[in-house]
GROMACS .gro file of C-alpha atoms in nm:
model
  498
    1UNK     CA    1   0.028   0.033  -0.021
    2UNK     CA    2   0.138   0.323  -0.136
    3UNK     CA    3   0.162   0.678   0.085
    4UNK     CA    4  -0.143   0.747  -0.137
    5UNK     CA    5  -0.364   0.462  -0.020
    6UNK     CA    6  -0.568   0.426   0.354
    7UNK     CA    7  -0.729   0.122   0.437
    8UNK     CA    8  -1.059   0.228   0.546
    9UNK     CA    9  -1.294  -0.047   0.730
   10UNK     CA   10  -1.636   0.017   0.625
   11UNK     CA   11  -1.995  -0.138   0.809
   12UNK     CA   12  -2.103  -0.206   0.469
   13UNK     CA   13  -1.848  -0.348   0.251
   14UNK     CA   14  -1.599  -0.447   0.512
   15UNK     CA   15  -1.218  -0.291   0.419
   16UNK     CA   16  -1.102  -0.140   0.115
   17UNK     CA   17  -0.816   0.046  -0.055
   18UNK     CA   18  -0.911   0.449  -0.064
   19UNK     CA   19  -0.714   0.631  -0.266
   20UNK     CA   20  -0.642   1.004  -0.123
   21UNK     CA   21  -0.424   1.157  -0.382
   22UNK     CA   22  -0.520   1.398  -0.683
   23UNK     CA   23  -0.606   1.144  -1.022
   24UNK     CA   24  -0.379   1.343  -1.280
   25UNK     CA   25  -0.271   1.185  -1.618
   26UNK     CA   26  -0.352   0.845  -1.535
   27UNK     CA   27  -0.176   0.839  -1.178
   28UNK     CA   28  -0.261   0.934  -0.798
   29UNK     CA   29  -0.029   1.227  -0.675
   30UNK     CA   30   0.050   1.458  -0.431
   31UNK     CA   31  -0.050   1.809  -0.449
   32UNK     CA   32   0.205   2.081  -0.558
   33UNK     CA   33   0.169   2.265  -0.203
   34UNK     CA   34   0.164   1.915  -0.028
   35UNK     CA   35  -0.158   2.017   0.128
   36UNK     CA   36  -0.418   1.794   0.264
   37UNK     CA   37  -0.746   1.818   0.453
   38UNK     CA   38  -0.971   1.631   0.603
   39UNK     CA   39  -1.325   1.435   0.536
   40UNK     CA   40  -1.562   1.378   0.838
   41UNK     CA   41  -1.801   1.155   0.921
   42UNK     CA   42  -2.154   1.314   0.975
   43UNK     CA   43  -2.273   1.015   1.187
   44UNK     CA   44  -2.009   1.106   1.478
   45UNK     CA   45  -1.849   1.450   1.393
   46UNK     CA   46  -1.493   1.250   1.357
   47UNK     CA   47  -1.237   1.278   1.049
   48UNK     CA   48  -1.241   0.988   0.837
   49UNK     CA   49  -0.885   1.004   0.640
   50UNK     CA   50  -0.692   1.329   0.520
   51UNK     CA   51  -0.662   1.376   0.125
   52UNK     CA   52  -0.446   1.586  -0.100
   53UNK     CA   53  -0.575   1.876  -0.165
   54UNK     CA   54  -0.586   2.059  -0.472
   55UNK     CA   55  -0.430   2.425  -0.578
   56UNK     CA   56  -0.439   2.654  -0.870
   57UNK     CA   57  -0.113   2.462  -0.960
   58UNK     CA   58  -0.233   2.129  -0.961
   59UNK     CA   59  -0.561   2.265  -1.191
   60UNK     CA   60  -0.327   2.406  -1.416
   61UNK     CA   61  -0.129   2.034  -1.459
   62UNK     CA   62  -0.411   1.872  -1.482
   63UNK     CA   63  -0.510   2.089  -1.754
   64UNK     CA   64  -0.215   2.055  -1.944
   65UNK     CA   65  -0.242   1.665  -1.907
   66UNK     CA   66  -0.615   1.695  -2.077
   67UNK     CA   67  -0.518   1.909  -2.330
   68UNK     CA   68  -0.250   1.671  -2.465
   69UNK     CA   69  -0.476   1.393  -2.432
   70UNK     CA   70  -0.718   1.579  -2.604
   71UNK     CA   71  -0.478   1.673  -2.894
   72UNK     CA   72  -0.343   1.311  -2.916
   73UNK     CA   73  -0.445   0.999  -2.787
   74UNK     CA   74  -0.810   1.065  -2.744
   75UNK     CA   75  -0.864   1.244  -3.079
   76UNK     CA   76  -0.799   0.913  -3.286
   77UNK     CA   77  -1.001   0.701  -3.035
   78UNK     CA   78  -1.324   0.614  -3.210
   79UNK     CA   79  -1.647   0.651  -3.088
   80UNK     CA   80  -1.723   0.272  -3.061
   81UNK     CA   81  -1.382   0.295  -2.882
   82UNK     CA   82  -1.527   0.555  -2.664
   83UNK     CA   83  -1.857   0.380  -2.584
   84UNK     CA   84  -1.665   0.085  -2.463
   85UNK     CA   85  -1.500   0.240  -2.191
   86UNK     CA   86  -1.774   0.424  -2.089
   87UNK     CA   87  -1.962   0.059  -2.093
   88UNK     CA   88  -1.655  -0.087  -1.906
   89UNK     CA   89  -1.656   0.146  -1.625
   90UNK     CA   90  -2.029   0.112  -1.619
   91UNK     CA   91  -1.901  -0.283  -1.487
   92UNK     CA   92  -1.712  -0.190  -1.268
   93UNK     CA   93  -1.928   0.044  -1.083
   94UNK     CA   94  -2.154  -0.311  -1.071
   95UNK     CA   95  -1.881  -0.540  -0.956
   96UNK     CA   96  -1.776  -0.275  -0.674
   97UNK     CA   97  -2.133  -0.179  -0.594
   98UNK     CA   98  -2.120  -0.219  -0.219
   99UNK     CA   99  -1.770  -0.070  -0.220
  100UNK     CA  100  -1.884   0.268  -0.354
  101UNK     CA  101  -2.208   0.249  -0.152
  102UNK     CA  102  -2.048   0.201   0.153
  103UNK     CA  103  -1.812   0.532   0.081
  104UNK     CA  104  -2.102   0.725  -0.003
  105UNK     CA  105  -2.248   0.582   0.332
  106UNK     CA  106  -1.959   0.666   0.573
  107UNK     CA  107  -1.855   1.021   0.389
  108UNK     CA  108  -2.165   1.172   0.289
  109UNK     CA  109  -2.451   1.006   0.544
  110UNK     CA  110  -2.716   0.889   0.337
  111UNK     CA  111  -2.840   0.518   0.404
  112UNK     CA  112  -2.636   0.281   0.254
  113UNK     CA  113  -2.910   0.067   0.116
  114UNK     CA  114  -2.976   0.420  -0.092
  115UNK     CA  115  -2.627   0.476  -0.162
  116UNK     CA  116  -2.631   0.095  -0.337
  117UNK     CA  117  -2.875   0.239  -0.518
  118UNK     CA  118  -2.707   0.583  -0.648
  119UNK     CA  119  -2.441   0.360  -0.757
  120UNK     CA  120  -2.711   0.118  -0.958
  121UNK     CA  121  -2.775   0.451  -1.132
  122UNK     CA  122  -2.448   0.592  -1.168
  123UNK     CA  123  -2.343   0.263  -1.379
  124UNK     CA  124  -2.682   0.287  -1.574
  125UNK     CA  125  -2.565   0.647  -1.648
  126UNK     CA  126  -2.229   0.563  -1.747
  127UNK     CA  127  -2.372   0.267  -1.972
  128UNK     CA  128  -2.699   0.487  -2.183
  129UNK     CA  129  -2.363   0.731  -2.235
  130UNK     CA  130  -2.192   0.454  -2.343
  131UNK     CA  131  -2.439   0.377  -2.616
  132UNK     CA  132  -2.462   0.704  -2.714
  133UNK     CA  133  -2.113   0.789  -2.873
  134UNK     CA  134  -2.120   0.618  -3.179
  135UNK     CA  135  -2.431   0.754  -3.285
  136UNK     CA  136  -2.344   1.142  -3.251
  137UNK     CA  137  -2.428   1.249  -3.589
  138UNK     CA  138  -2.418   1.555  -3.834
  139UNK     CA  139  -2.656   1.605  -4.161
  140UNK     CA  140  -2.652   1.718  -4.500
  141UNK     CA  141  -2.811   1.994  -4.603
  142UNK     CA  142  -2.929   1.979  -4.994
  143UNK     CA  143  -2.911   2.411  -5.041
  144UNK     CA  144  -2.845   2.363  -5.448
  145UNK     CA  145  -2.687   2.156  -5.687
  146UNK     CA  146  -2.339   2.322  -5.723
  147UNK     CA  147  -2.298   2.264  -5.308
  148UNK     CA  148  -2.229   1.977  -5.121
  149UNK     CA  149  -2.340   2.071  -4.762
  150UNK     CA  150  -2.300   1.911  -4.445
  151UNK     CA  151  -2.305   1.955  -4.033
  152UNK     CA  152  -2.099   1.738  -3.819
  153UNK     CA  153  -2.072   1.772  -3.403
  154UNK     CA  154  -1.711   1.822  -3.223
  155UNK     CA  155  -1.647   1.803  -2.908
  156UNK     CA  156  -1.539   2.104  -2.728
  157UNK     CA  157  -1.245   2.040  -2.557
  158UNK     CA  158  -1.139   2.012  -2.252
  159UNK     CA  159  -1.399   2.020  -2.007
  160UNK     CA  160  -1.447   2.154  -1.637
  161UNK     CA  161  -1.674   2.001  -1.439
  162UNK     CA  162  -1.742   2.080  -1.035
  163UNK     CA  163  -2.014   1.890  -0.869
  164UNK     CA  164  -2.182   1.897  -0.563
  165UNK     CA  165  -2.193   1.669  -0.186
  166UNK     CA  166  -2.582   1.564  -0.189
  167UNK     CA  167  -2.506   1.303  -0.475
  168UNK     CA  168  -2.150   1.304  -0.507
  169UNK     CA  169  -2.094   0.936  -0.754
  170UNK     CA  170  -2.420   1.010  -0.959
  171UNK     CA  171  -2.344   1.393  -0.991
  172UNK     CA  172  -2.019   1.221  -1.091
  173UNK     CA  173  -2.160   1.017  -1.353
  174UNK     CA  174  -2.445   1.258  -1.474
  175UNK     CA  175  -2.112   1.468  -1.564
  176UNK     CA  176  -1.896   1.243  -1.691
  177UNK     CA  177  -2.065   1.032  -1.902
  178UNK     CA  178  -2.203   1.286  -2.167
  179UNK     CA  179  -1.883   1.464  -2.192
  180UNK     CA  180  -1.699   1.134  -2.238
  181UNK     CA  181  -1.937   0.992  -2.498
  182UNK     CA  182  -1.885   1.323  -2.716
  183UNK     CA  183  -1.514   1.274  -2.714
  184UNK     CA  184  -1.416   1.549  -2.438
  185UNK     CA  185  -1.117   1.543  -2.194
  186UNK     CA  186  -1.231   1.627  -1.791
  187UNK     CA  187  -1.074   1.799  -1.526
  188UNK     CA  188  -1.323   1.722  -1.276
  189UNK     CA  189  -1.323   1.868  -0.915
  190UNK     CA  190  -1.554   1.669  -0.610
  191UNK     CA  191  -1.722   1.871  -0.342
  192UNK     CA  192  -1.457   1.896  -0.056
  193UNK     CA  193  -1.703   1.752   0.186
  194UNK     CA  194  -1.755   1.451  -0.003
  195UNK     CA  195  -1.414   1.371  -0.191
  196UNK     CA  196  -1.366   1.006  -0.133
  197UNK     CA  197  -1.625   0.821  -0.372
  198UNK     CA  198  -1.478   1.045  -0.672
  199UNK     CA  199  -1.124   0.929  -0.594
  200UNK     CA  200  -1.273   0.577  -0.567
  201UNK     CA  201  -1.378   0.634  -0.927
  202UNK     CA  202  -1.086   0.733  -1.057
  203UNK     CA  203  -0.959   0.411  -0.962
  204UNK     CA  204  -1.184   0.239  -1.169
  205UNK     CA  205  -1.113   0.485  -1.458
  206UNK     CA  206  -0.781   0.366  -1.478
  207UNK     CA  207  -0.883  -0.025  -1.476
  208UNK     CA  208  -1.130   0.038  -1.713
  209UNK     CA  209  -0.848   0.144  -1.999
  210UNK     CA  210  -0.871   0.554  -2.029
  211UNK     CA  211  -0.609   0.696  -2.190
  212UNK     CA  212  -0.427   0.913  -1.915
  213UNK     CA  213  -0.546   1.311  -1.906
  214UNK     CA  214  -0.877   1.228  -2.080
  215UNK     CA  215  -1.041   1.220  -1.706
  216UNK     CA  216  -0.867   1.388  -1.381
  217UNK     CA  217  -1.019   1.436  -1.053
  218UNK     CA  218  -0.896   1.677  -0.832
  219UNK     CA  219  -1.040   1.725  -0.427
  220UNK     CA  220  -1.004   2.045  -0.350
  221UNK     CA  221  -1.196   2.381  -0.202
  222UNK     CA  222  -1.451   2.609  -0.412
  223UNK     CA  223  -1.290   2.905  -0.321
  224UNK     CA  224  -0.951   2.796  -0.504
  225UNK     CA  225  -0.974   2.479  -0.745
  226UNK     CA  226  -1.337   2.584  -0.834
  227UNK     CA  227  -1.219   2.910  -0.906
  228UNK     CA  228  -0.937   2.837  -1.085
  229UNK     CA  229  -1.126   2.595  -1.300
  230UNK     CA  230  -1.359   2.841  -1.384
  231UNK     CA  231  -1.154   3.102  -1.499
  232UNK     CA  232  -0.888   2.898  -1.634
  233UNK     CA  233  -0.788   3.035  -2.031
  234UNK     CA  234  -0.740   2.654  -2.156
  235UNK     CA  235  -1.057   2.540  -2.018
  236UNK     CA  236  -1.311   2.515  -2.321
  237UNK     CA  237  -1.643   2.460  -2.114
  238UNK     CA  238  -1.730   2.450  -1.755
  239UNK     CA  239  -2.046   2.237  -1.591
  240UNK     CA  240  -2.128   2.319  -1.257
  241UNK     CA  241  -2.396   2.180  -1.006
  242UNK     CA  242  -2.459   2.364  -0.666
  243UNK     CA  243  -2.652   2.691  -0.527
  244UNK     CA  244  -2.732   2.975  -0.758
  245UNK     CA  245  -2.527   3.214  -0.577
  246UNK     CA  246  -2.228   3.031  -0.672
  247UNK     CA  247  -2.389   2.932  -1.015
  248UNK     CA  248  -2.362   3.301  -1.069
  249UNK     CA  249  -1.998   3.358  -0.969
  250UNK     CA  250  -1.932   3.061  -1.178
  251UNK     CA  251  -2.081   3.227  -1.486
  252UNK     CA  252  -1.892   3.548  -1.420
  253UNK     CA  253  -1.582   3.389  -1.380
  254UNK     CA  254  -1.629   3.190  -1.696
  255UNK     CA  255  -1.747   3.544  -1.887
  256UNK     CA  256  -1.447   3.763  -1.755
  257UNK     CA  257  -1.192   3.479  -1.862
  258UNK     CA  258  -1.192   3.317  -2.238
  259UNK     CA  259  -1.598   3.289  -2.264
  260UNK     CA  260  -1.578   2.960  -2.190
  261UNK     CA  261  -1.959   2.765  -2.261
  262UNK     CA  262  -2.138   2.693  -1.934
  263UNK     CA  263  -2.394   2.428  -1.774
  264UNK     CA  264  -2.548   2.505  -1.462
  265UNK     CA  265  -2.807   2.283  -1.267
  266UNK     CA  266  -2.890   2.512  -0.956
  267UNK     CA  267  -3.118   2.544  -0.659
  268UNK     CA  268  -3.491   2.492  -0.634
  269UNK     CA  269  -3.760   2.561  -0.451
  270UNK     CA  270  -3.989   2.298  -0.542
  271UNK     CA  271  -4.386   2.289  -0.526
  272UNK     CA  272  -4.579   1.966  -0.441
  273UNK     CA  273  -4.904   2.033  -0.494
  274UNK     CA  274  -5.190   1.833  -0.378
  275UNK     CA  275  -5.569   1.837  -0.503
  276UNK     CA  276  -5.895   1.708  -0.322
  277UNK     CA  277  -5.952   1.415  -0.572
  278UNK     CA  278  -5.599   1.277  -0.500
  279UNK     CA  279  -5.576   0.961  -0.361
  280UNK     CA  280  -5.459   1.051  -0.034
  281UNK     CA  281  -5.240   0.757   0.037
  282UNK     CA  282  -5.059   0.780  -0.243
  283UNK     CA  283  -5.001   1.134  -0.264
  284UNK     CA  284  -4.859   1.134   0.109
  285UNK     CA  285  -4.634   0.861  -0.005
  286UNK     CA  286  -4.530   1.050  -0.217
  287UNK     CA  287  -4.461   1.380  -0.075
  288UNK     CA  288  -4.297   1.245   0.242
  289UNK     CA  289  -4.038   1.091  -0.005
  290UNK     CA  290  -4.067   1.364  -0.199
  291UNK     CA  291  -3.905   1.621   0.085
  292UNK     CA  292  -3.733   1.373   0.351
  293UNK     CA  293  -3.548   1.139   0.045
  294UNK     CA  294  -3.172   1.238   0.125
  295UNK     CA  295  -3.251   1.433   0.416
  296UNK     CA  296  -3.390   1.685   0.216
  297UNK     CA  297  -3.052   1.752   0.029
  298UNK     CA  298  -3.165   1.749  -0.314
  299UNK     CA  299  -3.206   2.063  -0.548
  300UNK     CA  300  -3.568   1.931  -0.689
  301UNK     CA  301  -3.678   1.861  -0.288
  302UNK     CA  302  -4.110   1.939  -0.308
  303UNK     CA  303  -4.037   2.181   0.018
  304UNK     CA  304  -4.347   2.376  -0.048
  305UNK     CA  305  -4.626   2.175  -0.011
  306UNK     CA  306  -4.966   2.315  -0.131
  307UNK     CA  307  -5.282   2.082  -0.052
  308UNK     CA  308  -5.652   2.147  -0.130
  309UNK     CA  309  -5.864   2.298   0.184
  310UNK     CA  310  -6.118   2.031   0.148
  311UNK     CA  311  -5.882   1.809   0.253
  312UNK     CA  312  -5.608   2.043   0.428
  313UNK     CA  313  -5.671   1.901   0.793
  314UNK     CA  314  -5.665   1.560   0.687
  315UNK     CA  315  -5.376   1.575   0.501
  316UNK     CA  316  -5.162   1.734   0.769
  317UNK     CA  317  -5.275   1.446   1.024
  318UNK     CA  318  -5.180   1.152   0.764
  319UNK     CA  319  -4.856   1.313   0.687
  320UNK     CA  320  -4.780   1.405   1.003
  321UNK     CA  321  -4.759   1.033   1.112
  322UNK     CA  322  -4.597   0.921   0.769
  323UNK     CA  323  -4.310   1.142   0.855
  324UNK     CA  324  -4.273   1.044   1.210
  325UNK     CA  325  -4.241   0.662   1.082
  326UNK     CA  326  -3.937   0.786   0.910
  327UNK     CA  327  -3.611   0.600   1.049
  328UNK     CA  328  -3.346   0.863   1.105
  329UNK     CA  329  -3.017   0.713   1.243
  330UNK     CA  330  -2.700   0.536   1.183
  331UNK     CA  331  -2.695   0.526   0.762
  332UNK     CA  332  -2.542   0.133   0.807
  333UNK     CA  333  -2.824   0.036   0.994
  334UNK     CA  334  -3.112  -0.181   0.768
  335UNK     CA  335  -3.370   0.021   0.855
  336UNK     CA  336  -3.254   0.382   0.787
  337UNK     CA  337  -3.409   0.606   0.552
  338UNK     CA  338  -3.251   0.939   0.702
  339UNK     CA  339  -2.942   0.985   0.777
  340UNK     CA  340  -2.713   1.287   0.908
  341UNK     CA  341  -2.708   1.624   0.725
  342UNK     CA  342  -2.331   1.616   0.537
  343UNK     CA  343  -2.154   1.845   0.755
  344UNK     CA  344  -2.171   2.115   1.113
  345UNK     CA  345  -2.229   2.423   0.834
  346UNK     CA  346  -2.488   2.303   0.682
  347UNK     CA  347  -2.663   2.163   0.970
  348UNK     CA  348  -2.638   2.492   1.145
  349UNK     CA  349  -2.755   2.664   0.829
  350UNK     CA  350  -3.097   2.449   0.819
  351UNK     CA  351  -3.146   2.513   1.177
  352UNK     CA  352  -3.102   2.863   1.071
  353UNK     CA  353  -3.427   2.826   0.866
  354UNK     CA  354  -3.593   2.637   1.150
  355UNK     CA  355  -3.550   2.934   1.416
  356UNK     CA  356  -3.633   3.155   1.122
  357UNK     CA  357  -3.979   3.006   1.058
  358UNK     CA  358  -4.042   3.000   1.417
  359UNK     CA  359  -3.974   3.351   1.439
  360UNK     CA  360  -4.140   3.443   1.147
  361UNK     CA  361  -4.469   3.275   1.286
  362UNK     CA  362  -4.510   2.945   1.148
  363UNK     CA  363  -4.634   2.630   1.357
  364UNK     CA  364  -4.441   2.348   1.421
  365UNK     CA  365  -4.625   2.072   1.352
  366UNK     CA  366  -4.352   1.830   1.414
  367UNK     CA  367  -3.973   1.857   1.421
  368UNK     CA  368  -3.833   2.181   1.461
  369UNK     CA  369  -3.492   2.008   1.645
  370UNK     CA  370  -3.163   1.850   1.637
  371UNK     CA  371  -3.199   1.470   1.657
  372UNK     CA  372  -2.982   1.302   1.951
  373UNK     CA  373  -2.665   1.426   2.067
  374UNK     CA  374  -2.379   1.311   1.808
  375UNK     CA  375  -2.364   1.384   1.468
  376UNK     CA  376  -2.550   1.623   1.261
  377UNK     CA  377  -2.886   1.462   1.267
  378UNK     CA  378  -3.173   1.710   1.175
  379UNK     CA  379  -3.560   1.598   1.293
  380UNK     CA  380  -3.809   1.591   1.009
  381UNK     CA  381  -3.955   1.888   1.048
  382UNK     CA  382  -4.293   1.981   0.903
  383UNK     CA  383  -4.459   2.372   0.911
  384UNK     CA  384  -4.813   2.494   0.879
  385UNK     CA  385  -4.938   2.834   0.907
  386UNK     CA  386  -4.719   3.006   0.641
  387UNK     CA  387  -4.759   3.245   0.392
  388UNK     CA  388  -4.578   3.349   0.088
  389UNK     CA  389  -4.318   3.599   0.205
  390UNK     CA  390  -4.159   3.392   0.461
  391UNK     CA  391  -3.804   3.325   0.440
  392UNK     CA  392  -3.872   2.915   0.477
  393UNK     CA  393  -4.096   2.976   0.161
  394UNK     CA  394  -3.910   3.134  -0.044
  395UNK     CA  395  -3.520   3.048   0.041
  396UNK     CA  396  -3.395   2.689  -0.027
  397UNK     CA  397  -3.317   2.566   0.286
  398UNK     CA  398  -3.146   2.194   0.117
  399UNK     CA  399  -3.282   1.980   0.467
  400UNK     CA  400  -3.554   1.821   0.589
  401UNK     CA  401  -3.771   2.071   0.659
  402UNK     CA  402  -4.097   2.172   0.413
  403UNK     CA  403  -4.372   2.380   0.501
  404UNK     CA  404  -4.755   2.311   0.375
  405UNK     CA  405  -5.024   2.533   0.299
  406UNK     CA  406  -5.360   2.521   0.169
  407UNK     CA  407  -5.544   2.649  -0.149
  408UNK     CA  408  -5.851   2.651  -0.308
  409UNK     CA  409  -5.877   2.686  -0.677
  410UNK     CA  410  -5.635   2.555  -0.967
  411UNK     CA  411  -5.571   2.895  -1.091
  412UNK     CA  412  -5.457   3.015  -0.685
  413UNK     CA  413  -5.203   2.738  -0.673
  414UNK     CA  414  -5.071   2.764  -1.005
  415UNK     CA  415  -4.964   3.125  -0.918
  416UNK     CA  416  -4.861   3.014  -0.612
  417UNK     CA  417  -4.664   2.764  -0.715
  418UNK     CA  418  -4.483   2.997  -0.949
  419UNK     CA  419  -4.425   3.249  -0.698
  420UNK     CA  420  -4.021   3.208  -0.637
  421UNK     CA  421  -3.754   3.271  -0.857
  422UNK     CA  422  -3.662   2.866  -0.869
  423UNK     CA  423  -3.794   2.669  -1.161
  424UNK     CA  424  -3.621   2.307  -1.112
  425UNK     CA  425  -3.938   2.089  -1.020
  426UNK     CA  426  -4.230   2.061  -0.949
  427UNK     CA  427  -4.554   1.754  -0.872
  428UNK     CA  428  -4.897   1.755  -0.886
  429UNK     CA  429  -5.171   1.489  -0.765
  430UNK     CA  430  -5.471   1.442  -0.890
  431UNK     CA  431  -5.715   1.137  -1.024
  432UNK     CA  432  -5.798   1.386  -1.295
  433UNK     CA  433  -5.593   1.337  -1.635
  434UNK     CA  434  -5.718   1.736  -1.737
  435UNK     CA  435  -5.641   1.868  -1.420
  436UNK     CA  436  -5.236   1.727  -1.411
  437UNK     CA  437  -5.184   1.822  -1.786
  438UNK     CA  438  -5.356   2.190  -1.736
  439UNK     CA  439  -5.129   2.240  -1.398
  440UNK     CA  440  -4.826   2.101  -1.566
  441UNK     CA  441  -4.829   2.354  -1.858
  442UNK     CA  442  -4.863   2.607  -1.670
  443UNK     CA  443  -4.598   2.520  -1.375
  444UNK     CA  444  -4.267   2.718  -1.459
  445UNK     CA  445  -4.091   2.402  -1.424
  446UNK     CA  446  -3.802   2.173  -1.625
  447UNK     CA  447  -3.951   1.881  -1.452
  448UNK     CA  448  -4.333   1.816  -1.340
  449UNK     CA  449  -4.431   1.503  -1.159
  450UNK     CA  450  -4.763   1.366  -1.149
  451UNK     CA  451  -4.893   1.154  -0.868
  452UNK     CA  452  -4.475   1.085  -0.778
  453UNK     CA  453  -4.175   1.247  -0.696
  454UNK     CA  454  -3.807   1.244  -0.737
  455UNK     CA  455  -3.880   0.984  -1.039
  456UNK     CA  456  -3.539   1.036  -1.244
  457UNK     CA  457  -3.406   0.856  -1.508
  458UNK     CA  458  -3.068   0.895  -1.712
  459UNK     CA  459  -3.291   0.885  -2.015
  460UNK     CA  460  -3.514   1.210  -1.933
  461UNK     CA  461  -3.397   1.543  -1.927
  462UNK     CA  462  -3.312   1.719  -1.618
  463UNK     CA  463  -3.255   2.113  -1.562
  464UNK     CA  464  -3.438   2.393  -1.494
  465UNK     CA  465  -3.618   2.705  -1.571
  466UNK     CA  466  -3.575   3.094  -1.456
  467UNK     CA  467  -3.286   3.112  -1.157
  468UNK     CA  468  -3.239   2.703  -1.139
  469UNK     CA  469  -2.991   2.665  -1.424
  470UNK     CA  470  -2.873   2.693  -1.807
  471UNK     CA  471  -2.868   2.363  -2.006
  472UNK     CA  472  -2.997   1.986  -1.967
  473UNK     CA  473  -2.850   1.705  -1.791
  474UNK     CA  474  -2.916   1.358  -1.912
  475UNK     CA  475  -3.083   1.191  -2.182
  476UNK     CA  476  -3.026   1.326  -2.530
  477UNK     CA  477  -3.034   1.664  -2.437
  478UNK     CA  478  -2.704   1.640  -2.239
  479UNK     CA  479  -2.471   1.576  -2.537
  480UNK     CA  480  -2.575   1.987  -2.678
  481UNK     CA  481  -2.403   2.066  -2.354
  482UNK     CA  482  -2.068   1.913  -2.482
  483UNK     CA  483  -2.077   1.928  -2.854
  484UNK     CA  484  -2.029   2.228  -3.136
  485UNK     CA  485  -2.177   2.222  -3.439
  486UNK     CA  486  -1.921   2.244  -3.741
  487UNK     CA  487  -2.088   2.360  -4.114
  488UNK     CA  488  -1.873   2.242  -4.435
  489UNK     CA  489  -1.977   2.387  -4.767
  490UNK     CA  490  -1.815   2.194  -5.059
  491UNK     CA  491  -1.876   2.413  -5.392
  492UNK     CA  492  -1.944   2.208  -5.684
  493UNK     CA  493  -1.968   2.415  -5.956
  494UNK     CA  494  -1.763   2.667  -6.100
  495UNK     CA  495  -1.667   2.992  -5.994
  496UNK     CA  496  -1.877   3.227  -5.915
  497UNK     CA  497  -1.667   3.592  -5.965
  498UNK     CA  498  -1.439   3.503  -6.282
   0.00000   0.00000   0.00000
């Protein structure tokens, strides 16, 4: 075992070897400044391990490796070969599903059973884009008999990618899959709170046979490594998933540097609308899943719940009972649904919003406090007696906290649903197909679920309206983020100008 690998023992998968270096040009290396930082287990607030920290100098080295690979070995790698590499990587994810799931549960705090599903979804995403690699095509455009015209889709080049801590491995796959399928090379920075699964996945990148420099994985901080990626003059495109505030900063940096292309998947404050004709038990199950899944740490969390007044009182009573049944605790316990929040900072931020809700006059139906005395656990929290001007109704909390309000008419709830600056997702629960279609069409959101919630799939585009982002992840639509169109015009006729 080298000094860039540490043995870690997990409750879910036993002992495994965890890389702790920066993955640059196909090898794990120490950071240029020799700095490391600790990643914390959110269940017990104790350090797991220290990993090497990327500086601006390390970003430069990684970008040079990515540029060299793009101009040499990767340029001559066929689309079929790119696809085969992604499929191989997908297979390695499935082979090591328990290890990767255990890493996510340890480093992020999500339930081990749910984390393993994240691994399966990550593998499916990589496999899906492996299938797309040799199906990215141009077309012939007939303008006249004296010209032969065609377009082709070309890779953008070196892509900087910055991923969040709430779904570390899944976001890794969402970013890497389409970028690689389209023929780009990558410098990816993981979130400083959750670097471990990205580094283990980098080990699998090497095992899968990717040429050196094609995929580079850096652990580091947003204000250093993230800022260096966003403003780097030799990165052609930057993709970011995270908060709207940071997204604005990245967009400014991209514009003020080399005007690099940008895609952003940002925050949300999603409405979850329940009409009186809905199957109430089914709706409550999905509303519970919509807000408390992943400890509420979802950009698309259904945190604003609107219930039609005829069933409002009954809904609140049943929803409280359902939320109180959620098992909060050790991520490695078989029956755990909600683990800890990811960090002390996030815990304090969520508790600050809960305090703000109380001070503004909202009623705490359940929860509203810390769970236990160790780890960053927060009780599932439901507020009622809210109004649209409250902080908890307008700002993204990113925790197990929701607000519930009543409405009378369809027109009223559409207006309420669209009353924030966000537009990432929404849901409608109703027995009427006409109502479902009308309301879905009227809501300003990139995804609308009907009689369900959080049903994401690698074949379906995902992204936001308004301040929730630019561009789309997943599906065929994501390929547009990583290609540029070249038009070629071949003159067949004689010279036009003598």
